[in-house]
Short mmCIF file of C-alpha atoms (C1' of nucleotides) in Angstrom, two decimals:
data_model
loop_
_atom_site.label_atom_id
_atom_site.label_comp_id
_atom_site.label_asym_id
_atom_site.label_seq_id
_atom_site.Cartn_x
_atom_site.Cartn_y
_atom_site.Cartn_z
CA MET K 22 0.00 0.00 0.00
CA PRO K 23 1.09 3.60 -0.40
CA ALA K 24 2.31 5.06 2.89
CA LYS K 25 -0.58 7.10 4.26
CA ASP K 26 0.02 10.18 2.16
CA THR K 27 -0.87 13.39 3.99
CA GLY K 28 0.36 15.32 0.95
CA THR K 29 -2.88 15.33 -1.02
CA GLU K 30 -5.01 16.19 1.96
CA GLU K 31 -2.74 19.12 2.76
CA LEU K 32 -2.72 20.20 -0.87
CA ILE K 33 -6.50 20.35 -0.92
CA LYS K 34 -6.62 22.42 2.25
CA SER K 35 -3.90 24.79 1.13
CA THR K 36 -5.56 25.19 -2.25
CA ALA K 37 -8.86 25.98 -0.58
CA LYS K 38 -7.08 28.55 1.54
CA LYS K 39 -5.45 29.99 -1.56
CA LEU K 40 -8.82 30.49 -3.23
CA PHE K 41 -10.57 31.80 -0.12
CA PHE K 42 -7.82 33.80 1.59
CA LYS K 43 -5.53 34.87 -1.24
CA GLU K 44 -7.92 35.37 -4.14
CA GLY K 45 -11.00 36.20 -2.11
CA LYS K 46 -13.15 33.76 -4.08
CA LEU K 47 -15.60 33.12 -1.28
CA HIS K 48 -17.99 31.28 -3.59
CA ALA K 49 -15.42 28.71 -4.72
CA THR K 50 -16.97 25.28 -5.33
CA THR K 51 -15.42 21.88 -4.67
CA GLN K 52 -14.85 21.72 -8.42
CA ASP K 53 -12.98 25.04 -8.34
CA ILE K 54 -10.82 23.71 -5.53
CA ALA K 55 -10.15 20.41 -7.27
CA ASP K 56 -9.27 22.20 -10.51
CA ALA K 57 -6.91 24.60 -8.77
CA ALA K 58 -5.28 21.64 -7.01
CA GLY K 59 -5.05 19.69 -10.27
CA MET K 60 -7.06 16.68 -9.19
CA ASN K 61 -10.42 14.99 -9.41
CA ARG K 62 -13.22 16.44 -7.37
CA SER K 63 -13.82 13.06 -5.73
CA ALA K 64 -10.52 13.42 -3.93
CA VAL K 65 -11.92 16.43 -2.11
CA HIS K 66 -14.87 14.34 -0.95
CA TYR K 67 -12.69 11.35 -0.15
CA TYR K 68 -10.60 13.40 2.26
CA PHE K 69 -13.22 15.76 3.67
CA ARG K 70 -16.54 14.01 3.02
CA THR K 71 -18.50 17.23 2.40
CA ARG K 72 -17.77 20.78 1.37
CA ASP K 73 -19.11 22.02 4.71
CA GLN K 74 -16.64 19.87 6.63
CA LEU K 75 -13.73 21.15 4.56
CA ILE K 76 -14.83 24.71 5.18
CA ALA K 77 -15.36 24.11 8.88
CA LEU K 78 -11.84 22.74 9.10
CA VAL K 79 -10.33 25.62 7.15
CA PHE K 80 -12.22 28.01 9.40
CA ALA K 81 -11.02 26.33 12.59
CA GLU K 82 -7.41 26.09 11.44
CA SER K 83 -7.43 29.70 10.36
CA MET K 84 -8.66 30.84 13.76
CA GLN K 85 -6.13 28.64 15.53
CA ALA K 86 -3.26 29.91 13.41
CA LEU K 87 -4.21 33.55 13.90
CA SER K 88 -4.70 33.04 17.59
CA LEU K 89 -1.32 31.39 17.92
CA LEU K 90 0.44 33.97 15.78
CA LEU K 91 -0.91 36.90 17.75
CA GLY K 92 -0.69 35.10 21.07
CA ASN K 93 3.02 34.51 20.58
CA VAL K 94 3.78 38.14 19.93
CA MET K 95 1.43 39.42 22.63
CA SER K 96 2.87 37.22 25.35
CA ALA K 97 6.50 37.61 24.29
CA LYS K 98 8.89 39.00 26.86
CA MET K 99 9.69 42.34 25.23
CA PRO K 100 9.27 46.01 25.92
CA PHE K 101 5.86 47.31 24.88
CA ARG K 102 7.09 49.30 21.92
CA LYS K 103 8.93 46.30 20.50
CA LYS K 104 5.85 44.20 20.90
CA ILE K 105 3.74 46.58 18.87
CA GLN K 106 6.46 46.65 16.24
CA GLY K 107 6.32 42.85 16.25
CA LEU K 108 2.56 42.85 15.90
CA ILE K 109 2.78 45.23 12.97
CA ASP K 110 5.39 43.11 11.22
CA VAL K 111 3.78 39.76 11.85
CA PHE K 112 0.29 40.91 10.99
CA THR K 113 1.27 42.86 7.90
CA ASN K 114 3.05 39.79 6.58
CA GLU K 115 0.04 37.63 7.33
CA MET K 116 -2.30 40.08 5.61
CA MET K 117 -0.04 40.38 2.57
CA GLU K 118 -0.10 36.63 2.17
CA TYR K 119 -3.79 36.14 2.98
CA PRO K 120 -5.55 39.47 2.36
CA PHE K 121 -9.07 38.04 2.57
CA GLN K 122 -8.70 35.66 5.49
CA GLU K 123 -10.67 37.90 7.84
CA VAL K 124 -13.30 38.53 5.19
CA PHE K 125 -13.72 34.78 4.90
CA LEU K 126 -13.97 34.37 8.66
CA VAL K 127 -16.57 37.05 9.17
CA THR K 128 -18.64 35.85 6.21
CA GLU K 129 -18.54 32.33 7.56
CA ILE K 130 -19.69 33.51 10.97
CA ASN K 131 -22.53 35.40 9.30
CA THR K 132 -23.72 32.52 7.15
CA ALA K 133 -22.82 29.33 8.99
CA GLY K 134 -22.79 30.86 12.44
CA HIS K 135 -19.52 29.35 13.59
CA ASP K 136 -18.60 29.73 17.18
CA LEU K 137 -15.00 30.82 17.53
CA VAL K 138 -14.95 31.20 21.29
CA THR K 139 -13.88 27.59 21.65
CA LYS K 140 -11.15 28.01 19.04
CA ILE K 141 -9.11 30.78 20.56
CA ASP K 142 -7.11 31.17 23.71
CA GLU K 143 -8.40 34.30 25.44
CA GLY K 144 -5.47 34.39 27.82
CA PRO K 145 -2.87 36.32 25.83
CA VAL K 146 -5.39 38.92 24.67
CA SER K 147 -6.71 39.67 28.11
CA SER K 148 -3.24 40.00 29.66
CA PHE K 149 -2.10 42.12 26.74
CA LEU K 150 -5.06 44.43 27.36
CA ASN K 151 -3.74 44.84 30.90
CA GLU K 152 -0.30 45.63 29.54
CA ILE K 153 -1.80 48.30 27.29
CA GLU K 154 -3.61 49.79 30.25
CA LYS K 155 -0.37 50.03 32.22
CA GLU K 156 1.26 51.76 29.28
CA MET K 157 -1.59 54.27 29.26
CA GLN K 158 -0.97 55.02 32.91
CA LEU K 159 2.71 55.56 32.09
CA GLY K 160 1.56 58.13 29.53
CA THR K 161 3.24 56.47 26.54
CA ILE K 162 -0.07 56.23 24.72
CA GLU K 163 -3.39 57.99 24.95
CA LYS K 164 -5.74 56.96 27.77
CA THR K 165 -8.89 55.16 26.62
CA ASP K 166 -10.42 51.75 26.80
CA PRO K 167 -7.43 49.56 25.88
CA LYS K 168 -9.70 47.69 23.49
CA HIS K 169 -9.69 50.81 21.33
CA PHE K 170 -5.92 50.68 21.11
CA LEU K 171 -6.01 47.13 19.81
CA ILE K 172 -8.90 47.80 17.46
CA ASN K 173 -7.16 50.86 16.06
CA LEU K 174 -4.00 48.89 15.48
CA PHE K 175 -5.73 46.07 13.64
CA SER K 176 -7.87 48.52 11.69
CA LEU K 177 -4.85 50.37 10.35
CA LEU K 178 -3.12 47.08 9.56
CA SER K 179 -5.92 45.03 8.03
CA TYR K 180 -8.40 47.28 6.33
CA PRO K 181 -6.17 48.81 3.66
CA ILE K 182 -4.95 45.41 2.56
CA MET K 183 -8.25 43.60 2.54
CA MET K 184 -9.92 46.50 0.74
CA SER K 185 -7.11 46.96 -1.74
CA PRO K 186 -9.20 45.89 -4.76
CA ILE K 187 -11.48 48.86 -4.04
CA TYR K 188 -8.87 51.42 -3.11
CA ARG K 189 -6.50 50.50 -5.91
CA GLN K 190 -9.22 51.51 -8.34
CA PHE K 191 -10.20 54.47 -6.21
CA PHE K 192 -6.67 55.88 -6.26
CA VAL K 193 -5.88 54.53 -9.73
CA MET K 194 -2.84 52.51 -8.69
CA ASN K 195 -1.46 49.23 -9.98
CA GLU K 196 -0.63 46.37 -7.66
CA GLN K 197 3.01 47.32 -7.23
CA GLN K 198 2.27 50.95 -6.46
CA PHE K 199 -0.25 49.90 -3.87
CA ASP K 200 2.21 47.47 -2.28
CA GLU K 201 4.65 50.34 -1.91
CA LEU K 202 1.97 52.40 -0.22
CA ILE K 203 1.32 49.51 2.16
CA ALA K 204 5.05 49.17 2.86
CA GLU K 205 5.17 52.83 3.95
CA ARG K 206 2.49 52.11 6.49
CA ARG K 207 4.60 50.08 8.93
CA GLU K 208 6.34 53.20 10.17
CA LEU K 209 3.28 55.36 9.73
CA ILE K 210 1.20 53.08 11.93
CA MET K 211 3.95 53.00 14.55
CA ARG K 212 3.94 56.83 14.65
CA THR K 213 0.16 56.96 14.75
CA MET K 214 -0.18 54.52 17.63
CA PHE K 215 2.35 56.30 19.84
CA LYS K 216 1.93 60.02 20.56
CA MET P 5 -53.68 47.82 -16.12
CA PRO P 6 -52.04 48.34 -12.78
CA ALA P 7 -49.94 51.49 -12.72
CA LYS P 8 -46.36 50.38 -13.26
CA ASP P 9 -45.62 49.47 -9.69
CA THR P 10 -42.01 50.20 -8.77
CA GLY P 11 -42.76 49.00 -5.26
CA THR P 12 -42.07 45.32 -5.73
CA GLU P 13 -38.91 45.90 -7.72
CA GLU P 14 -37.60 48.21 -5.02
CA LEU P 15 -38.59 45.73 -2.33
CA ILE P 16 -36.58 42.99 -4.00
CA LYS P 17 -33.51 45.20 -4.29
CA SER P 18 -33.75 46.46 -0.74
CA THR P 19 -34.26 42.93 0.53
CA ALA P 20 -31.20 41.77 -1.37
CA LYS P 21 -29.25 44.63 0.16
CA LYS P 22 -30.55 43.70 3.57
CA LEU P 23 -29.25 40.15 3.21
CA PHE P 24 -25.94 41.13 1.64
CA PHE P 25 -25.11 44.37 3.45
CA LYS P 26 -26.86 44.07 6.81
CA GLU P 27 -26.69 40.37 7.53
CA GLY P 28 -23.54 39.63 5.57
CA LYS P 29 -25.14 36.61 3.87
CA LEU P 30 -22.99 36.79 0.77
CA HIS P 31 -24.20 33.38 -0.43
CA ALA P 32 -27.88 34.31 -0.39
CA THR P 33 -29.82 32.64 -3.21
CA THR P 34 -32.73 34.06 -5.20
CA GLN P 35 -34.93 31.86 -3.05
CA ASP P 36 -33.46 33.38 0.12
CA ILE P 37 -34.18 36.83 -1.27
CA ALA P 38 -37.71 35.95 -2.33
CA ASP P 39 -38.43 34.39 1.06
CA ALA P 40 -37.10 37.40 2.93
CA ALA P 41 -39.20 39.67 0.71
CA GLY P 42 -42.27 37.48 1.21
CA MET P 43 -42.87 36.69 -2.44
CA ASN P 44 -42.47 34.07 -5.12
CA ARG P 45 -39.02 33.55 -6.54
CA SER P 46 -40.37 34.12 -10.04
CA ALA P 47 -40.91 37.75 -9.17
CA VAL P 48 -37.17 38.14 -8.72
CA HIS P 49 -36.60 36.76 -12.20
CA TYR P 50 -39.45 38.76 -13.67
CA TYR P 51 -37.89 42.02 -12.53
CA PHE P 52 -34.20 41.21 -12.87
CA ARG P 53 -34.08 38.29 -15.31
CA THR P 54 -31.06 36.62 -13.70
CA ARG P 55 -29.39 36.55 -10.33
CA ASP P 56 -26.23 37.98 -11.86
CA GLN P 57 -28.10 41.00 -13.19
CA LEU P 58 -29.67 41.68 -9.82
CA ILE P 59 -26.29 41.47 -8.18
CA ALA P 60 -24.66 43.66 -10.81
CA LEU P 61 -27.35 46.27 -10.21
CA VAL P 62 -27.00 46.10 -6.43
CA PHE P 63 -23.25 46.44 -6.86
CA ALA P 64 -23.54 49.46 -9.14
CA GLU P 65 -26.12 51.20 -6.98
CA SER P 66 -24.06 50.59 -3.88
CA MET P 67 -20.99 52.15 -5.49
CA GLN P 68 -23.01 55.10 -6.77
CA ALA P 69 -24.59 55.71 -3.38
CA LEU P 70 -21.28 55.54 -1.54
CA SER P 71 -19.62 57.76 -4.10
CA LEU P 72 -22.40 60.32 -3.83
CA LEU P 73 -22.47 60.20 -0.04
CA LEU P 74 -18.75 60.75 0.33
CA GLY P 75 -18.56 63.15 -2.60
CA ASN P 76 -21.13 65.41 -0.99
CA VAL P 77 -19.23 65.67 2.25
CA MET P 78 -15.84 65.94 0.59
CA SER P 79 -16.83 68.76 -1.70
CA ALA P 80 -18.93 70.62 0.86
CA LYS P 81 -17.94 74.20 1.60
CA MET P 82 -16.75 73.79 5.17
CA PRO P 83 -13.57 74.14 7.17
CA PHE P 84 -11.40 71.02 7.00
CA ARG P 85 -12.02 69.91 10.55
CA LYS P 86 -15.78 70.13 10.10
CA LYS P 87 -15.51 68.11 6.94
CA ILE P 88 -13.69 65.29 8.70
CA GLN P 89 -16.28 65.41 11.44
CA GLY P 90 -18.93 65.13 8.73
CA LEU P 91 -17.17 62.19 7.11
CA ILE P 92 -16.98 60.43 10.45
CA ASP P 93 -20.68 60.96 11.14
CA VAL P 94 -21.94 60.10 7.70
CA PHE P 95 -19.74 57.07 7.28
CA THR P 96 -20.32 55.69 10.76
CA ASN P 97 -24.05 55.90 10.16
CA GLU P 98 -23.70 54.16 6.83
CA MET P 99 -21.57 51.41 8.34
CA MET P 100 -23.95 50.92 11.24
CA GLU P 101 -26.80 50.41 8.79
CA TYR P 102 -24.86 48.32 6.26
CA PRO P 103 -21.89 46.79 8.08
CA PHE P 104 -21.00 44.35 5.30
CA GLN P 105 -21.49 46.55 2.26
CA GLU P 106 -17.76 46.90 1.62
CA VAL P 107 -17.22 43.20 2.21
CA PHE P 108 -19.82 42.52 -0.45
CA LEU P 109 -18.20 44.96 -2.87
CA VAL P 110 -14.71 43.57 -2.49
CA THR P 111 -15.91 39.97 -2.74
CA GLU P 112 -17.83 40.83 -5.89
CA ILE P 113 -14.77 42.44 -7.42
CA ASN P 114 -12.76 39.34 -6.56
CA THR P 115 -15.24 36.86 -8.00
CA ALA P 116 -17.08 38.65 -10.79
CA GLY P 117 -14.37 41.16 -11.53
CA HIS P 118 -16.59 44.22 -11.63
CA ASP P 119 -15.06 47.41 -12.84
CA LEU P 120 -15.98 50.27 -10.56
CA VAL P 121 -13.95 52.95 -12.27
CA THR P 122 -16.91 53.79 -14.46
CA LYS P 123 -19.24 53.94 -11.50
CA ILE P 124 -17.58 56.57 -9.39
CA ASP P 125 -16.83 60.22 -9.84
CA GLU P 126 -13.11 60.65 -9.17
CA GLY P 127 -13.41 64.42 -9.00
CA PRO P 128 -14.32 64.96 -5.34
CA VAL P 129 -11.73 62.48 -4.09
CA SER P 130 -8.86 63.98 -6.03
CA SER P 131 -9.67 67.55 -4.98
CA PHE P 132 -10.13 66.40 -1.40
CA LEU P 133 -6.68 64.83 -1.52
CA ASN P 134 -5.36 68.27 -2.50
CA GLU P 135 -7.20 69.80 0.41
CA ILE P 136 -5.61 67.28 2.76
CA GLU P 137 -2.20 68.13 1.36
CA LYS P 138 -2.76 71.84 2.03
CA GLU P 139 -3.73 71.04 5.57
CA MET P 140 -0.51 69.09 5.98
CA GLN P 141 1.45 72.12 4.86
CA LEU P 142 -0.42 74.18 7.43
CA GLY P 143 0.76 71.70 10.03
CA THR P 144 -2.69 70.73 11.28
CA ILE P 145 -2.06 67.08 10.49
CA GLU P 146 1.02 64.95 10.01
CA LYS P 147 2.83 65.20 6.69
CA THR P 148 2.62 62.08 4.53
CA ASP P 149 1.04 60.96 1.30
CA PRO P 150 -2.50 62.34 1.70
CA LYS P 151 -3.82 58.97 0.59
CA HIS P 152 -2.61 57.61 3.93
CA PHE P 153 -4.74 60.12 5.76
CA LEU P 154 -7.86 59.00 3.90
CA ILE P 155 -7.02 55.32 4.26
CA ASN P 156 -6.39 55.74 7.98
CA LEU P 157 -9.69 57.50 8.42
CA PHE P 158 -11.70 54.85 6.61
CA SER P 159 -9.79 52.07 8.33
CA LEU P 160 -10.65 53.38 11.78
CA LEU P 161 -14.26 53.91 10.72
CA SER P 162 -15.02 50.75 8.79
CA TYR P 163 -12.96 47.89 10.06
CA PRO P 164 -14.26 47.68 13.63
CA ILE P 165 -17.85 47.64 12.42
CA MET P 166 -17.47 45.17 9.60
CA MET P 167 -15.40 42.86 11.78
CA SER P 168 -17.70 43.15 14.77
CA PRO P 169 -18.81 39.48 14.62
CA ILE P 170 -15.19 38.51 15.23
CA TYR P 171 -14.27 41.15 17.79
CA ARG P 172 -17.47 40.83 19.75
CA GLN P 173 -16.50 37.25 20.45
CA PHE P 174 -12.87 38.19 20.92
CA PHE P 175 -13.72 40.73 23.61
CA VAL P 176 -16.74 38.80 24.88
CA MET P 177 -19.23 41.61 24.38
CA ASN P 178 -22.89 41.54 23.44
CA GLU P 179 -24.28 43.63 20.60
CA GLN P 180 -25.25 46.55 22.77
CA GLN P 181 -21.91 46.72 24.54
CA PHE P 182 -20.13 46.70 21.23
CA ASP P 183 -22.37 49.46 19.87
CA GLU P 184 -21.40 51.59 22.84
CA LEU P 185 -17.74 50.96 22.09
CA ILE P 186 -18.35 52.02 18.49
CA ALA P 187 -20.16 55.15 19.66
CA GLU P 188 -17.10 56.16 21.69
CA ARG P 189 -15.01 55.99 18.56
CA ARG P 190 -16.38 59.11 16.85
CA GLU P 191 -14.45 61.37 19.19
CA LEU P 192 -11.54 58.98 19.48
CA ILE P 193 -11.06 58.91 15.71
CA MET P 194 -11.27 62.69 15.56
CA ARG P 195 -8.50 62.95 18.18
CA THR P 196 -6.41 60.33 16.42
CA MET P 197 -6.61 61.97 13.01
CA PHE P 198 -5.57 65.40 14.29
CA LYS P 199 -2.34 65.78 16.27
"C1'" DT L 27 3.37 -13.51 -6.14
"C1'" DT L 28 -0.89 -12.42 -4.27
"C1'" DT L 29 -3.08 -9.98 -0.68
"C1'" DT L 30 -4.03 -5.96 1.54
"C1'" DT L 31 -4.57 -1.15 2.03
"C1'" DG L 32 -4.93 3.36 0.64
"C1'" DT L 33 -5.61 6.50 -3.24
"C1'" DT L 34 -7.58 8.23 -7.52
"C1'" DT L 35 -10.91 8.56 -10.91
"C1'" DA L 36 -15.05 7.76 -13.71
"C1'" DA L 37 -19.78 7.13 -13.62
"C1'" DC L 38 -23.81 7.73 -11.46
"C1'" DA L 39 -27.32 9.80 -8.45
"C1'" DA L 40 -29.26 13.31 -5.74
"C1'" DA L 41 -29.99 17.79 -4.36
"C1'" DA L 42 -29.93 22.59 -4.83
"C1'" DT L 43 -30.21 26.53 -7.60
"C1'" DT L 44 -31.42 28.94 -11.50
"C1'" DG L 45 -34.20 30.17 -15.35
"C1'" DT L 46 -38.55 29.77 -18.46
"C1'" DT L 47 -43.20 29.18 -19.70
"C1'" DT L 48 -47.83 29.37 -19.07
"C1'" DA L 49 -51.85 30.40 -16.76
"C1'" DA L 50 -54.36 33.18 -13.44
"C1'" DT L 51 -55.28 37.66 -11.69
"C1'" DA L 52 -56.15 42.40 -11.31
"C1'" DA L 53 -56.29 46.98 -12.58
"C1'" DA L 54 -56.38 50.59 -15.94
"C1'" DT L 55 -57.73 51.92 -20.78
"C1'" DT L 56 -60.61 51.79 -24.65
"C1'" DA U 13 -67.94 45.51 -20.94
"C1'" DA U 14 -64.15 44.17 -23.53
"C1'" DT U 15 -59.40 44.75 -24.04
"C1'" DT U 16 -54.94 45.61 -22.93
"C1'" DT U 17 -51.12 45.62 -19.80
"C1'" DA U 18 -48.56 44.62 -15.76
"C1'" DT U 19 -47.96 41.51 -12.05
"C1'" DT U 20 -47.87 37.15 -9.53
"C1'" DA U 21 -47.41 32.46 -8.98
"C1'" DA U 22 -47.38 27.58 -10.18
"C1'" DA U 23 -45.36 24.16 -12.98
"C1'" DC U 24 -41.80 22.79 -15.54
"C1'" DA U 25 -37.05 22.44 -17.37
"C1'" DA U 26 -32.20 23.12 -17.30
"C1'" DT U 27 -28.10 23.75 -15.07
"C1'" DT U 28 -24.99 23.63 -11.41
"C1'" DT U 29 -23.24 21.74 -7.43
"C1'" DT U 30 -22.83 18.23 -4.31
"C1'" DG U 31 -22.36 13.61 -2.73
"C1'" DT U 32 -21.90 8.35 -3.50
"C1'" DT U 33 -20.52 4.09 -5.52
"C1'" DA U 34 -17.80 1.07 -7.80
"C1'" DA U 35 -13.89 0.09 -10.37
"C1'" DA U 36 -9.02 0.84 -11.55
"C1'" DC U 37 -4.59 1.49 -9.75
"C1'" DA U 38 -0.35 1.53 -7.09
"C1'" DA U 39 2.52 0.45 -3.45
"C1'" DA U 40 3.66 -2.01 0.65
"C1'" DA U 41 3.13 -6.36 3.40
"C1'" DA U 42 2.36 -11.15 3.73
#
DNA sequence: TTTTTGTTTAACAAAATTGTTTAATAAATT
DNA sequence: AATTTATTAAACAATTTTGTTAAACAAAAA
């Protein structure tokens, strides 16, 4: 027998993620996925039974990965400023690779009603909120609900990238020009968040 | 004959918008729309022929409406600060009513490849960018590419609302609590954009 | 070599979604 | 009142998408 080959299963998942997260094709069918992966559609069903199960898995893994990624940076032993710099770097990279991941997640929640509470570790976030609050008391950053600080940060990081198909047309820029604009933002966001 | 009744046609469109923009059900079928509008699915086809045409129309109207809404504020004869205040108010209201409108637009562009250049009036945006640049020279706001100023503004306005299903779970807040958080942001965004 | 096991595909079947046609209905016009 | 026109809905048909089954295939184990 062939040694239990995890390759194909992984290929299907990563292809699904490519279509959903990279290309923003939220309506991709199992046929679309099979085509993009260069295989028969039955393989998709063989490994994941139904489209819904594949999507549920992609959803769960996406949440887990994001949670882990952010959790690592948030709970790292670093000075606050460095941590924010880390968050900006890590999250910008993630968004550049998967611009529509969050769009997929929110749409899935809206349509299938997934429950992500069980899929994320609240710990790092809640202790990071405390850290933000301390920093506010130190006067490094403006005093508000620390949730606003986090929301602002992710807004400035995510929105421009996930909405790039709209804003690229709006500002009449090609993909490269827009990428340069995004690159400028790492420093810009840093300046905006402090002071 | 019955006087050409625009009521039903409008009802179908507004119901489609409700599903797409308000509830974020991007996969809504013609049956879903008909059900939500309380009518037979044939009516949808009678008025719009195909699902694609209905969606194309909803897309175009959405772009037009947004363009008009923002254009009006941007080209209003007001001091700069007032104009930003106006943008914040108008856009927050729009987002509160249709949280997933932009998600719909970007997904449509990704899947159907709509071309929105023809659907928006570039004039107001480009002259508003000039106005932002002048303000930067006056020193009211930080000096960068004025596009960043606009992108920052819309990021802070849109993202938290369109991602609320995720962040509400993230921060363990119910709908009302989150709405209060959003309400606080009008002033917060104003403070963030200036200084 | 021949089993056994896991993988891939083709063929089939079922379900969901879309689109059309035709008939019924109702209101305005002639 | 008869006719025309616009609307609605039921019935039907076509297409798309999903899911299953059975056979072919390949590689490891017996």
